[in-house]
Amino acid sequence: MKLAIIGAGNVGGALGANWAQKGHDVFFGVRDPKAEKTQALLKKIGHKARAGSAAEVAASADVILLSTPWPATEAAIRSMGDNIKGKIILDAVNPLTRGPDGIALEIGHSISAGEKVQGWAAGASVFKTLNTTGFSNMANPVFNGVKSVMFVAGDDVANKPKVINLVGDLGFEVIDAGPLRNARLLEAHAMLWIDLALVRGQGRDFAFALLRR
Ligand SMILES: NC(=O)c1ccc[n+]([C@@H]2O[C@H](COP(=O)([O-])OP(=O)(O)OC[C@H]3O[C@@H](n4cnc5c(N)ncnc54)[C@H](OP(=O)(O)O)[C@@H]3O)[C@@H](O)[C@H]2O)c1
């Protein structure tokens, strides 16, 4: 598949490298395609990766991943213009801010970043996913043979199997977490991972998995 990745940072870089290894074409949408760090990422990934402006890469992609900082996300969506129309958008963004006790969610309970993204991305189909674990686990989601879990929340039932397969290609066990409004739950779940990793001493090398009887 042709994937546009908007934001070639920790998350975009890890997911782009993993998807390219699985045979997908990854186009990074960046503000400066010639930047040294972007060129280094392209070199690391190899011939399946390219970089251009967000509007260019969105135009040529089947699916767009948003991996921008929360405060930059609306502008990043607007920078793609009409090229998002009819496209699937995977939203990995957590609406983080700095509160009195450290990193916290800026919004939640009654609205989510996922729903805000859908509001800014009219004509596209937004799925909340790839936000509930750290970027190093996105590079390799398998722990001693056990797949860590990744949820997908979105309202577009017809396109959801495509999204589930694409996230599954990365190595996750993928679970349909219902409609896009459940991004409110997934963003809170992400905040739990962040708190455990960065504040409670678990570090980045852990992930959540589902156990069943
Ligand atoms: N880090 C994690 O483990 C993790 C896990 C799950 C979800 N997330 C979420 O994923 C998102 C990205 O996190 P990250 O750690 O990958 O951040 P990051 O390393 O800081 O990367 C963010 C990228 O977004 C780019 N960017 C900023 N403004 C932009 C704009 N207007 N248009 C296009 N690109 C823009 C930045 O480009 P420049 O370098 O040019 O500024 C940078 O490449 C965040 O919303 C975060 O909450 C992160």
PDB file of C-alpha atoms and ligand atoms in Angstrom:
ATOM      1  CA  MET A   1       0.000   0.000   0.000  1.00  0.00           C
ATOM      2  CA  LYS A   2       1.067   3.633  -0.428  1.00  0.00           C
ATOM      3  CA  LEU A   3       1.282   5.267   2.983  1.00  0.00           C
ATOM      4  CA  ALA A   4       1.780   8.960   3.743  1.00  0.00           C
ATOM      5  CA  ILE A   5       3.326   9.640   7.138  1.00  0.00           C
ATOM      6  CA  ILE A   6       2.837  13.199   8.361  1.00  0.00           C
ATOM      7  CA  GLY A   7       5.526  13.866  10.970  1.00  0.00           C
ATOM      8  CA  ALA A   8       8.776  11.928  10.586  1.00  0.00           C
ATOM      9  CA  GLY A   9       9.703  11.909  14.274  1.00  0.00           C
ATOM     10  CA  ASN A  10       9.870   9.053  16.802  1.00  0.00           C
ATOM     11  CA  VAL A  11       6.490   7.549  15.879  1.00  0.00           C
ATOM     12  CA  GLY A  12       6.510   8.306  12.145  1.00  0.00           C
ATOM     13  CA  GLY A  13      10.056   7.011  11.775  1.00  0.00           C
ATOM     14  CA  ALA A  14       9.411   3.768  13.691  1.00  0.00           C
ATOM     15  CA  LEU A  15       6.157   2.996  11.861  1.00  0.00           C
ATOM     16  CA  GLY A  16       7.575   3.961   8.465  1.00  0.00           C
ATOM     17  CA  ALA A  17      10.548   1.634   8.917  1.00  0.00           C
ATOM     18  CA  ASN A  18       8.357  -1.254  10.090  1.00  0.00           C
ATOM     19  CA  TRP A  19       5.793  -0.836   7.255  1.00  0.00           C
ATOM     20  CA  ALA A  20       8.553  -0.526   4.648  1.00  0.00           C
ATOM     21  CA  GLN A  21      10.001  -3.825   5.890  1.00  0.00           C
ATOM     22  CA  LYS A  22       6.578  -5.381   5.294  1.00  0.00           C
ATOM     23  CA  GLY A  23       6.594  -4.164   1.676  1.00  0.00           C
ATOM     24  CA  HIS A  24       4.605  -0.928   1.898  1.00  0.00           C
ATOM     25  CA  ASP A  25       5.735   2.315   0.216  1.00  0.00           C
ATOM     26  CA  VAL A  26       6.179   5.082   2.783  1.00  0.00           C
ATOM     27  CA  PHE A  27       6.103   8.765   1.868  1.00  0.00           C
ATOM     28  CA  PHE A  28       7.066  11.116   4.677  1.00  0.00           C
ATOM     29  CA  GLY A  29       5.262  14.462   4.659  1.00  0.00           C
ATOM     30  CA  VAL A  30       7.677  16.918   6.235  1.00  0.00           C
ATOM     31  CA  ARG A  31       8.198  20.658   6.307  1.00  0.00           C
ATOM     32  CA  ASP A  32      11.780  20.355   5.023  1.00  0.00           C
ATOM     33  CA  PRO A  33      12.364  17.219   2.908  1.00  0.00           C
ATOM     34  CA  LYS A  34      16.062  18.094   2.574  1.00  0.00           C
ATOM     35  CA  ALA A  35      16.653  18.257   6.361  1.00  0.00           C
ATOM     36  CA  GLU A  36      19.563  16.117   7.536  1.00  0.00           C
ATOM     37  CA  LYS A  37      17.395  14.034   9.899  1.00  0.00           C
ATOM     38  CA  THR A  38      14.869  13.305   7.132  1.00  0.00           C
ATOM     39  CA  GLN A  39      17.634  12.291   4.725  1.00  0.00           C
ATOM     40  CA  ALA A  40      19.148  10.025   7.423  1.00  0.00           C
ATOM     41  CA  LEU A  41      15.752   8.358   7.953  1.00  0.00           C
ATOM     42  CA  LEU A  42      15.278   7.778   4.210  1.00  0.00           C
ATOM     43  CA  LYS A  43      18.759   6.267   3.989  1.00  0.00           C
ATOM     44  CA  LYS A  44      18.049   3.961   6.936  1.00  0.00           C
ATOM     45  CA  ILE A  45      14.750   2.709   5.464  1.00  0.00           C
ATOM     46  CA  GLY A  46      15.974   2.356   1.894  1.00  0.00           C
ATOM     47  CA  HIS A  47      14.220   2.312  -1.455  1.00  0.00           C
ATOM     48  CA  LYS A  48      10.640   1.998  -0.090  1.00  0.00           C
ATOM     49  CA  ALA A  49      10.811   5.500   1.483  1.00  0.00           C
ATOM     50  CA  ARG A  50      10.546   9.014   0.037  1.00  0.00           C
ATOM     51  CA  ALA A  51       9.883  12.494   1.424  1.00  0.00           C
ATOM     52  CA  GLY A  52       7.959  15.508   0.176  1.00  0.00           C
ATOM     53  CA  SER A  53       5.558  18.149   1.367  1.00  0.00           C
ATOM     54  CA  ALA A  54       2.510  16.986   3.319  1.00  0.00           C
ATOM     55  CA  ALA A  55       0.216  17.940   0.413  1.00  0.00           C
ATOM     56  CA  GLU A  56       2.321  16.005  -2.127  1.00  0.00           C
ATOM     57  CA  VAL A  57       2.566  12.808  -0.124  1.00  0.00           C
ATOM     58  CA  ALA A  58      -1.117  12.898   0.847  1.00  0.00           C
ATOM     59  CA  ALA A  59      -2.099  13.196  -2.816  1.00  0.00           C
ATOM     60  CA  SER A  60      -0.283   9.995  -3.767  1.00  0.00           C
ATOM     61  CA  ALA A  61      -1.243   7.887  -0.728  1.00  0.00           C
ATOM     62  CA  ASP A  62      -4.025   5.398   0.002  1.00  0.00           C
ATOM     63  CA  VAL A  63      -3.707   5.905   3.757  1.00  0.00           C
ATOM     64  CA  ILE A  64      -2.346   8.850   5.785  1.00  0.00           C
ATOM     65  CA  LEU A  65      -0.800   8.460   9.244  1.00  0.00           C
ATOM     66  CA  LEU A  66      -0.840  11.541  11.493  1.00  0.00           C
ATOM     67  CA  SER A  67       2.100  11.522  13.900  1.00  0.00           C
ATOM     68  CA  THR A  68       2.481  15.195  14.710  1.00  0.00           C
ATOM     69  CA  PRO A  69       2.576  16.880  18.133  1.00  0.00           C
ATOM     70  CA  TRP A  70      -0.945  17.755  19.281  1.00  0.00           C
ATOM     71  CA  PRO A  71      -0.514  21.560  18.990  1.00  0.00           C
ATOM     72  CA  ALA A  72       0.690  21.173  15.360  1.00  0.00           C
ATOM     73  CA  THR A  73      -1.965  18.695  14.245  1.00  0.00           C
ATOM     74  CA  GLU A  74      -4.666  21.055  12.969  1.00  0.00           C
ATOM     75  CA  ALA A  75      -2.091  22.975  10.885  1.00  0.00           C
ATOM     76  CA  ALA A  76      -0.629  19.724   9.562  1.00  0.00           C
ATOM     77  CA  ILE A  77      -4.092  18.587   8.413  1.00  0.00           C
ATOM     78  CA  ARG A  78      -4.821  21.945   6.804  1.00  0.00           C
ATOM     79  CA  SER A  79      -1.459  21.815   5.002  1.00  0.00           C
ATOM     80  CA  MET A  80      -2.698  18.750   3.060  1.00  0.00           C
ATOM     81  CA  GLY A  81      -5.632  20.723   1.644  1.00  0.00           C
ATOM     82  CA  ASP A  82      -8.118  18.747  -0.445  1.00  0.00           C
ATOM     83  CA  ASN A  83      -5.676  15.856  -0.836  1.00  0.00           C
ATOM     84  CA  ILE A  84      -7.191  14.188   2.237  1.00  0.00           C
ATOM     85  CA  LYS A  85     -10.639  13.864   0.631  1.00  0.00           C
ATOM     86  CA  GLY A  86     -11.733  10.234   0.415  1.00  0.00           C
ATOM     87  CA  LYS A  87      -8.606   9.041   2.251  1.00  0.00           C
ATOM     88  CA  ILE A  88      -8.206   6.937   5.380  1.00  0.00           C
ATOM     89  CA  ILE A  89      -6.424   8.807   8.177  1.00  0.00           C
ATOM     90  CA  LEU A  90      -4.804   6.909  11.045  1.00  0.00           C
ATOM     91  CA  ASP A  91      -4.563   9.256  14.032  1.00  0.00           C
ATOM     92  CA  ALA A  92      -1.743   8.388  16.444  1.00  0.00           C
ATOM     93  CA  VAL A  93      -1.804  11.795  18.128  1.00  0.00           C
ATOM     94  CA  ASN A  94      -2.276  12.106  21.882  1.00  0.00           C
ATOM     95  CA  PRO A  95      -3.596  15.478  23.077  1.00  0.00           C
ATOM     96  CA  LEU A  96      -0.804  16.038  25.579  1.00  0.00           C
ATOM     97  CA  THR A  97      -0.086  19.139  27.575  1.00  0.00           C
ATOM     98  CA  ARG A  98       1.988  19.962  30.621  1.00  0.00           C
ATOM     99  CA  GLY A  99      -0.166  20.184  33.761  1.00  0.00           C
ATOM    100  CA  PRO A 100       0.728  20.905  37.386  1.00  0.00           C
ATOM    101  CA  ASP A 101       1.700  17.235  37.887  1.00  0.00           C
ATOM    102  CA  GLY A 102       3.596  16.816  34.608  1.00  0.00           C
ATOM    103  CA  ILE A 103       2.373  15.388  31.294  1.00  0.00           C
ATOM    104  CA  ALA A 104      -1.423  15.215  31.113  1.00  0.00           C
ATOM    105  CA  LEU A 105      -4.255  15.019  28.604  1.00  0.00           C
ATOM    106  CA  GLU A 106      -5.439  18.442  27.479  1.00  0.00           C
ATOM    107  CA  ILE A 107      -8.911  17.144  26.590  1.00  0.00           C
ATOM    108  CA  GLY A 108     -10.850  13.958  27.346  1.00  0.00           C
ATOM    109  CA  HIS A 109     -14.074  12.374  28.678  1.00  0.00           C
ATOM    110  CA  SER A 110     -16.436  14.490  26.559  1.00  0.00           C
ATOM    111  CA  ILE A 111     -14.297  14.896  23.412  1.00  0.00           C
ATOM    112  CA  SER A 112     -11.081  13.378  22.038  1.00  0.00           C
ATOM    113  CA  ALA A 113      -8.258  14.327  19.718  1.00  0.00           C
ATOM    114  CA  GLY A 114      -9.575  11.661  17.335  1.00  0.00           C
ATOM    115  CA  GLU A 115     -12.944  13.405  17.060  1.00  0.00           C
ATOM    116  CA  LYS A 116     -11.279  16.816  16.717  1.00  0.00           C
ATOM    117  CA  VAL A 117      -9.100  15.413  13.923  1.00  0.00           C
ATOM    118  CA  GLN A 118     -12.228  14.134  12.144  1.00  0.00           C
ATOM    119  CA  GLY A 119     -13.715  17.640  12.452  1.00  0.00           C
ATOM    120  CA  TRP A 120     -10.605  19.191  10.855  1.00  0.00           C
ATOM    121  CA  ALA A 121     -10.335  16.458   8.211  1.00  0.00           C
ATOM    122  CA  ALA A 122     -13.724  16.758   6.504  1.00  0.00           C
ATOM    123  CA  GLY A 123     -14.137  14.230   3.710  1.00  0.00           C
ATOM    124  CA  ALA A 124     -11.579  11.815   5.169  1.00  0.00           C
ATOM    125  CA  SER A 125     -12.255   8.775   7.312  1.00  0.00           C
ATOM    126  CA  VAL A 126     -10.428   8.956  10.647  1.00  0.00           C
ATOM    127  CA  PHE A 127      -9.382   5.981  12.760  1.00  0.00           C
ATOM    128  CA  LYS A 128      -7.786   6.332  16.195  1.00  0.00           C
ATOM    129  CA  THR A 129      -4.954   3.836  16.500  1.00  0.00           C
ATOM    130  CA  LEU A 130      -1.222   3.483  17.138  1.00  0.00           C
ATOM    131  CA  ASN A 131      -1.393   5.868  20.110  1.00  0.00           C
ATOM    132  CA  THR A 132      -1.406   3.486  23.090  1.00  0.00           C
ATOM    133  CA  THR A 133       2.183   2.284  23.184  1.00  0.00           C
ATOM    134  CA  GLY A 134       5.651   3.779  22.843  1.00  0.00           C
ATOM    135  CA  PHE A 135       7.426   4.299  19.532  1.00  0.00           C
ATOM    136  CA  SER A 136      10.019   1.609  20.257  1.00  0.00           C
ATOM    137  CA  ASN A 137       7.188  -0.934  20.561  1.00  0.00           C
ATOM    138  CA  MET A 138       5.861   0.269  17.197  1.00  0.00           C
ATOM    139  CA  ALA A 139       9.192  -0.764  15.689  1.00  0.00           C
ATOM    140  CA  ASN A 140       8.770  -4.233  17.219  1.00  0.00           C
ATOM    141  CA  PRO A 141       5.438  -5.046  18.907  1.00  0.00           C
ATOM    142  CA  VAL A 142       6.273  -8.700  19.695  1.00  0.00           C
ATOM    143  CA  PHE A 143       7.485  -9.649  23.199  1.00  0.00           C
ATOM    144  CA  ASN A 144       8.967 -13.158  23.553  1.00  0.00           C
ATOM    145  CA  GLY A 145       6.641 -14.432  20.848  1.00  0.00           C
ATOM    146  CA  VAL A 146       3.546 -12.652  22.253  1.00  0.00           C
ATOM    147  CA  LYS A 147       1.960  -9.881  20.195  1.00  0.00           C
ATOM    148  CA  SER A 148       1.186  -6.693  22.081  1.00  0.00           C
ATOM    149  CA  VAL A 149      -2.266  -5.258  21.508  1.00  0.00           C
ATOM    150  CA  MET A 150      -3.265  -2.284  19.379  1.00  0.00           C
ATOM    151  CA  PHE A 151      -6.799  -0.917  19.194  1.00  0.00           C
ATOM    152  CA  VAL A 152      -8.588   0.657  16.244  1.00  0.00           C
ATOM    153  CA  ALA A 153     -11.561   2.986  16.802  1.00  0.00           C
ATOM    154  CA  GLY A 154     -13.426   4.441  13.842  1.00  0.00           C
ATOM    155  CA  ASP A 155     -16.876   4.919  12.386  1.00  0.00           C
ATOM    156  CA  ASP A 156     -16.131   3.788   8.814  1.00  0.00           C
ATOM    157  CA  VAL A 157     -17.125   0.144   9.111  1.00  0.00           C
ATOM    158  CA  ALA A 158     -16.442  -0.568   5.419  1.00  0.00           C
ATOM    159  CA  ASN A 159     -12.783   0.517   5.641  1.00  0.00           C
ATOM    160  CA  LYS A 160     -12.057  -0.840   9.113  1.00  0.00           C
ATOM    161  CA  PRO A 161     -10.832  -4.283   7.934  1.00  0.00           C
ATOM    162  CA  LYS A 162      -8.244  -2.542   5.719  1.00  0.00           C
ATOM    163  CA  VAL A 163      -7.003  -0.552   8.732  1.00  0.00           C
ATOM    164  CA  ILE A 164      -6.947  -3.639  10.953  1.00  0.00           C
ATOM    165  CA  ASN A 165      -4.824  -5.488   8.357  1.00  0.00           C
ATOM    166  CA  LEU A 166      -2.437  -2.556   7.968  1.00  0.00           C
ATOM    167  CA  VAL A 167      -1.879  -2.238  11.728  1.00  0.00           C
ATOM    168  CA  GLY A 168      -1.615  -6.025  11.948  1.00  0.00           C
ATOM    169  CA  ASP A 169       1.190  -5.958   9.336  1.00  0.00           C
ATOM    170  CA  LEU A 170       3.297  -4.179  11.968  1.00  0.00           C
ATOM    171  CA  GLY A 171       3.070  -7.230  14.246  1.00  0.00           C
ATOM    172  CA  PHE A 172       0.321  -6.154  16.669  1.00  0.00           C
ATOM    173  CA  GLU A 173      -2.729  -8.136  17.731  1.00  0.00           C
ATOM    174  CA  VAL A 174      -5.360  -5.689  16.483  1.00  0.00           C
ATOM    175  CA  ILE A 175      -8.687  -5.240  18.265  1.00  0.00           C
ATOM    176  CA  ASP A 176     -11.680  -3.318  16.936  1.00  0.00           C
ATOM    177  CA  ALA A 177     -12.425  -0.855  19.751  1.00  0.00           C
ATOM    178  CA  GLY A 178     -15.666   0.457  18.289  1.00  0.00           C
ATOM    179  CA  PRO A 179     -16.645   3.910  17.015  1.00  0.00           C
ATOM    180  CA  LEU A 180     -14.398   6.958  16.810  1.00  0.00           C
ATOM    181  CA  ARG A 181     -15.865   8.377  20.025  1.00  0.00           C
ATOM    182  CA  ASN A 182     -13.995   5.567  21.799  1.00  0.00           C
ATOM    183  CA  ALA A 183     -10.832   7.524  21.010  1.00  0.00           C
ATOM    184  CA  ARG A 184     -11.714   9.117  24.381  1.00  0.00           C
ATOM    185  CA  LEU A 185     -10.919   5.752  25.979  1.00  0.00           C
ATOM    186  CA  LEU A 186      -7.849   5.067  23.852  1.00  0.00           C
ATOM    187  CA  GLU A 187      -6.296   8.454  24.615  1.00  0.00           C
ATOM    188  CA  ALA A 188      -6.798   7.859  28.360  1.00  0.00           C
ATOM    189  CA  HIS A 189      -5.288   4.370  27.892  1.00  0.00           C
ATOM    190  CA  ALA A 190      -2.286   6.004  26.202  1.00  0.00           C
ATOM    191  CA  MET A 191      -1.937   8.338  29.180  1.00  0.00           C
ATOM    192  CA  LEU A 192      -1.745   5.288  31.461  1.00  0.00           C
ATOM    193  CA  TRP A 193       1.113   3.856  29.338  1.00  0.00           C
ATOM    194  CA  ILE A 194       2.919   7.220  29.417  1.00  0.00           C
ATOM    195  CA  ASP A 195       2.506   7.551  33.194  1.00  0.00           C
ATOM    196  CA  LEU A 196       3.726   3.992  33.849  1.00  0.00           C
ATOM    197  CA  ALA A 197       6.644   4.400  31.436  1.00  0.00           C
ATOM    198  CA  LEU A 198       7.866   7.858  32.339  1.00  0.00           C
ATOM    199  CA  VAL A 199       6.724   8.408  35.943  1.00  0.00           C
ATOM    200  CA  ARG A 200       6.210   4.994  37.617  1.00  0.00           C
ATOM    201  CA  GLY A 201       9.513   3.447  36.584  1.00  0.00           C
ATOM    202  CA  GLN A 202       8.340   0.867  34.024  1.00  0.00           C
ATOM    203  CA  GLY A 203      10.458   2.380  31.237  1.00  0.00           C
ATOM    204  CA  ARG A 204       9.593   2.129  27.546  1.00  0.00           C
ATOM    205  CA  ASP A 205      10.114  -1.618  27.081  1.00  0.00           C
ATOM    206  CA  PHE A 206       6.681  -2.807  28.116  1.00  0.00           C
ATOM    207  CA  ALA A 207       3.340  -2.997  26.338  1.00  0.00           C
ATOM    208  CA  PHE A 208      -0.191  -4.153  26.981  1.00  0.00           C
ATOM    209  CA  ALA A 209      -1.459  -7.502  25.646  1.00  0.00           C
ATOM    210  CA  LEU A 210      -4.808  -9.327  25.807  1.00  0.00           C
ATOM    211  CA  LEU A 211      -5.013 -12.640  27.669  1.00  0.00           C
ATOM    212  CA  ARG A 212      -7.942 -15.008  27.145  1.00  0.00           C
ATOM    213  CA  ARG A 213      -9.302 -18.275  28.572  1.00  0.00           C
TER     214      ARG A 213
HETATM  215  N1  LIG B   1       6.631   9.122  21.319  1.00  0.00           N
HETATM  216  C1  LIG B   1       5.815   8.077  21.514  1.00  0.00           C
HETATM  217  O1  LIG B   1       6.255   7.013  21.994  1.00  0.00           O
HETATM  218  C2  LIG B   1       4.351   8.188  21.124  1.00  0.00           C
HETATM  219  C3  LIG B   1       3.532   7.074  21.248  1.00  0.00           C
HETATM  220  C4  LIG B   1       2.192   7.146  20.840  1.00  0.00           C
HETATM  221  C5  LIG B   1       1.702   8.328  20.301  1.00  0.00           C
HETATM  222  N2  LIG B   1       2.516   9.420  20.217  1.00  0.00           N
HETATM  223  C6  LIG B   1       1.971  10.649  19.642  1.00  0.00           C
HETATM  224  O2  LIG B   1       2.496  10.743  18.323  1.00  0.00           O
HETATM  225  C7  LIG B   1       2.742  12.111  17.968  1.00  0.00           C
HETATM  226  C8  LIG B   1       4.200  12.270  17.539  1.00  0.00           C
HETATM  227  O3  LIG B   1       5.049  11.927  18.627  1.00  0.00           O
HETATM  228  P1  LIG B   1       6.623  11.785  18.384  1.00  0.00           P
HETATM  229  O4  LIG B   1       7.194  11.310  19.663  1.00  0.00           O
HETATM  230  O5  LIG B   1       6.883  11.044  17.125  1.00  0.00           O
HETATM  231  O6  LIG B   1       7.011  13.333  18.178  1.00  0.00           O
HETATM  232  P2  LIG B   1       8.321  13.916  17.503  1.00  0.00           P
HETATM  233  O7  LIG B   1       9.421  12.917  17.572  1.00  0.00           O
HETATM  234  O8  LIG B   1       8.518  15.263  18.105  1.00  0.00           O
HETATM  235  O9  LIG B   1       7.914  14.069  15.964  1.00  0.00           O
HETATM  236  C9  LIG B   1       6.900  14.947  15.554  1.00  0.00           C
HETATM  237  C10 LIG B   1       7.092  15.247  14.080  1.00  0.00           C
HETATM  238  O10 LIG B   1       6.044  16.124  13.656  1.00  0.00           O
HETATM  239  C11 LIG B   1       6.612  17.096  12.782  1.00  0.00           C
HETATM  240  N3  LIG B   1       5.772  18.293  12.709  1.00  0.00           N
HETATM  241  C12 LIG B   1       5.582  19.250  13.633  1.00  0.00           C
HETATM  242  N4  LIG B   1       4.724  20.164  13.170  1.00  0.00           N
HETATM  243  C13 LIG B   1       4.365  19.778  11.905  1.00  0.00           C
HETATM  244  C14 LIG B   1       3.510  20.315  10.895  1.00  0.00           C
HETATM  245  N5  LIG B   1       2.798  21.438  11.115  1.00  0.00           N
HETATM  246  N6  LIG B   1       3.408  19.640   9.728  1.00  0.00           N
HETATM  247  C15 LIG B   1       4.086  18.496   9.512  1.00  0.00           C
HETATM  248  N7  LIG B   1       4.913  17.950  10.439  1.00  0.00           N
HETATM  249  C16 LIG B   1       5.047  18.594  11.625  1.00  0.00           C
HETATM  250  C17 LIG B   1       7.968  17.354  13.365  1.00  0.00           C
HETATM  251  O11 LIG B   1       8.783  17.889  12.368  1.00  0.00           O
HETATM  252  P3  LIG B   1      10.013  18.844  12.703  1.00  0.00           P
HETATM  253  O12 LIG B   1      11.076  17.917  13.181  1.00  0.00           O
HETATM  254  O13 LIG B   1      10.280  19.498  11.406  1.00  0.00           O
HETATM  255  O14 LIG B   1       9.550  19.781  13.783  1.00  0.00           O
HETATM  256  C18 LIG B   1       8.408  15.933  13.757  1.00  0.00           C
HETATM  257  O15 LIG B   1       8.983  15.241  12.680  1.00  0.00           O
HETATM  258  C19 LIG B   1       2.361  12.933  19.200  1.00  0.00           C
HETATM  259  O16 LIG B   1       1.045  13.433  19.034  1.00  0.00           O
HETATM  260  C20 LIG B   1       2.401  11.932  20.345  1.00  0.00           C
HETATM  261  O17 LIG B   1       1.492  12.252  21.393  1.00  0.00           O
HETATM  262  C21 LIG B   1       3.825   9.375  20.607  1.00  0.00           C
END
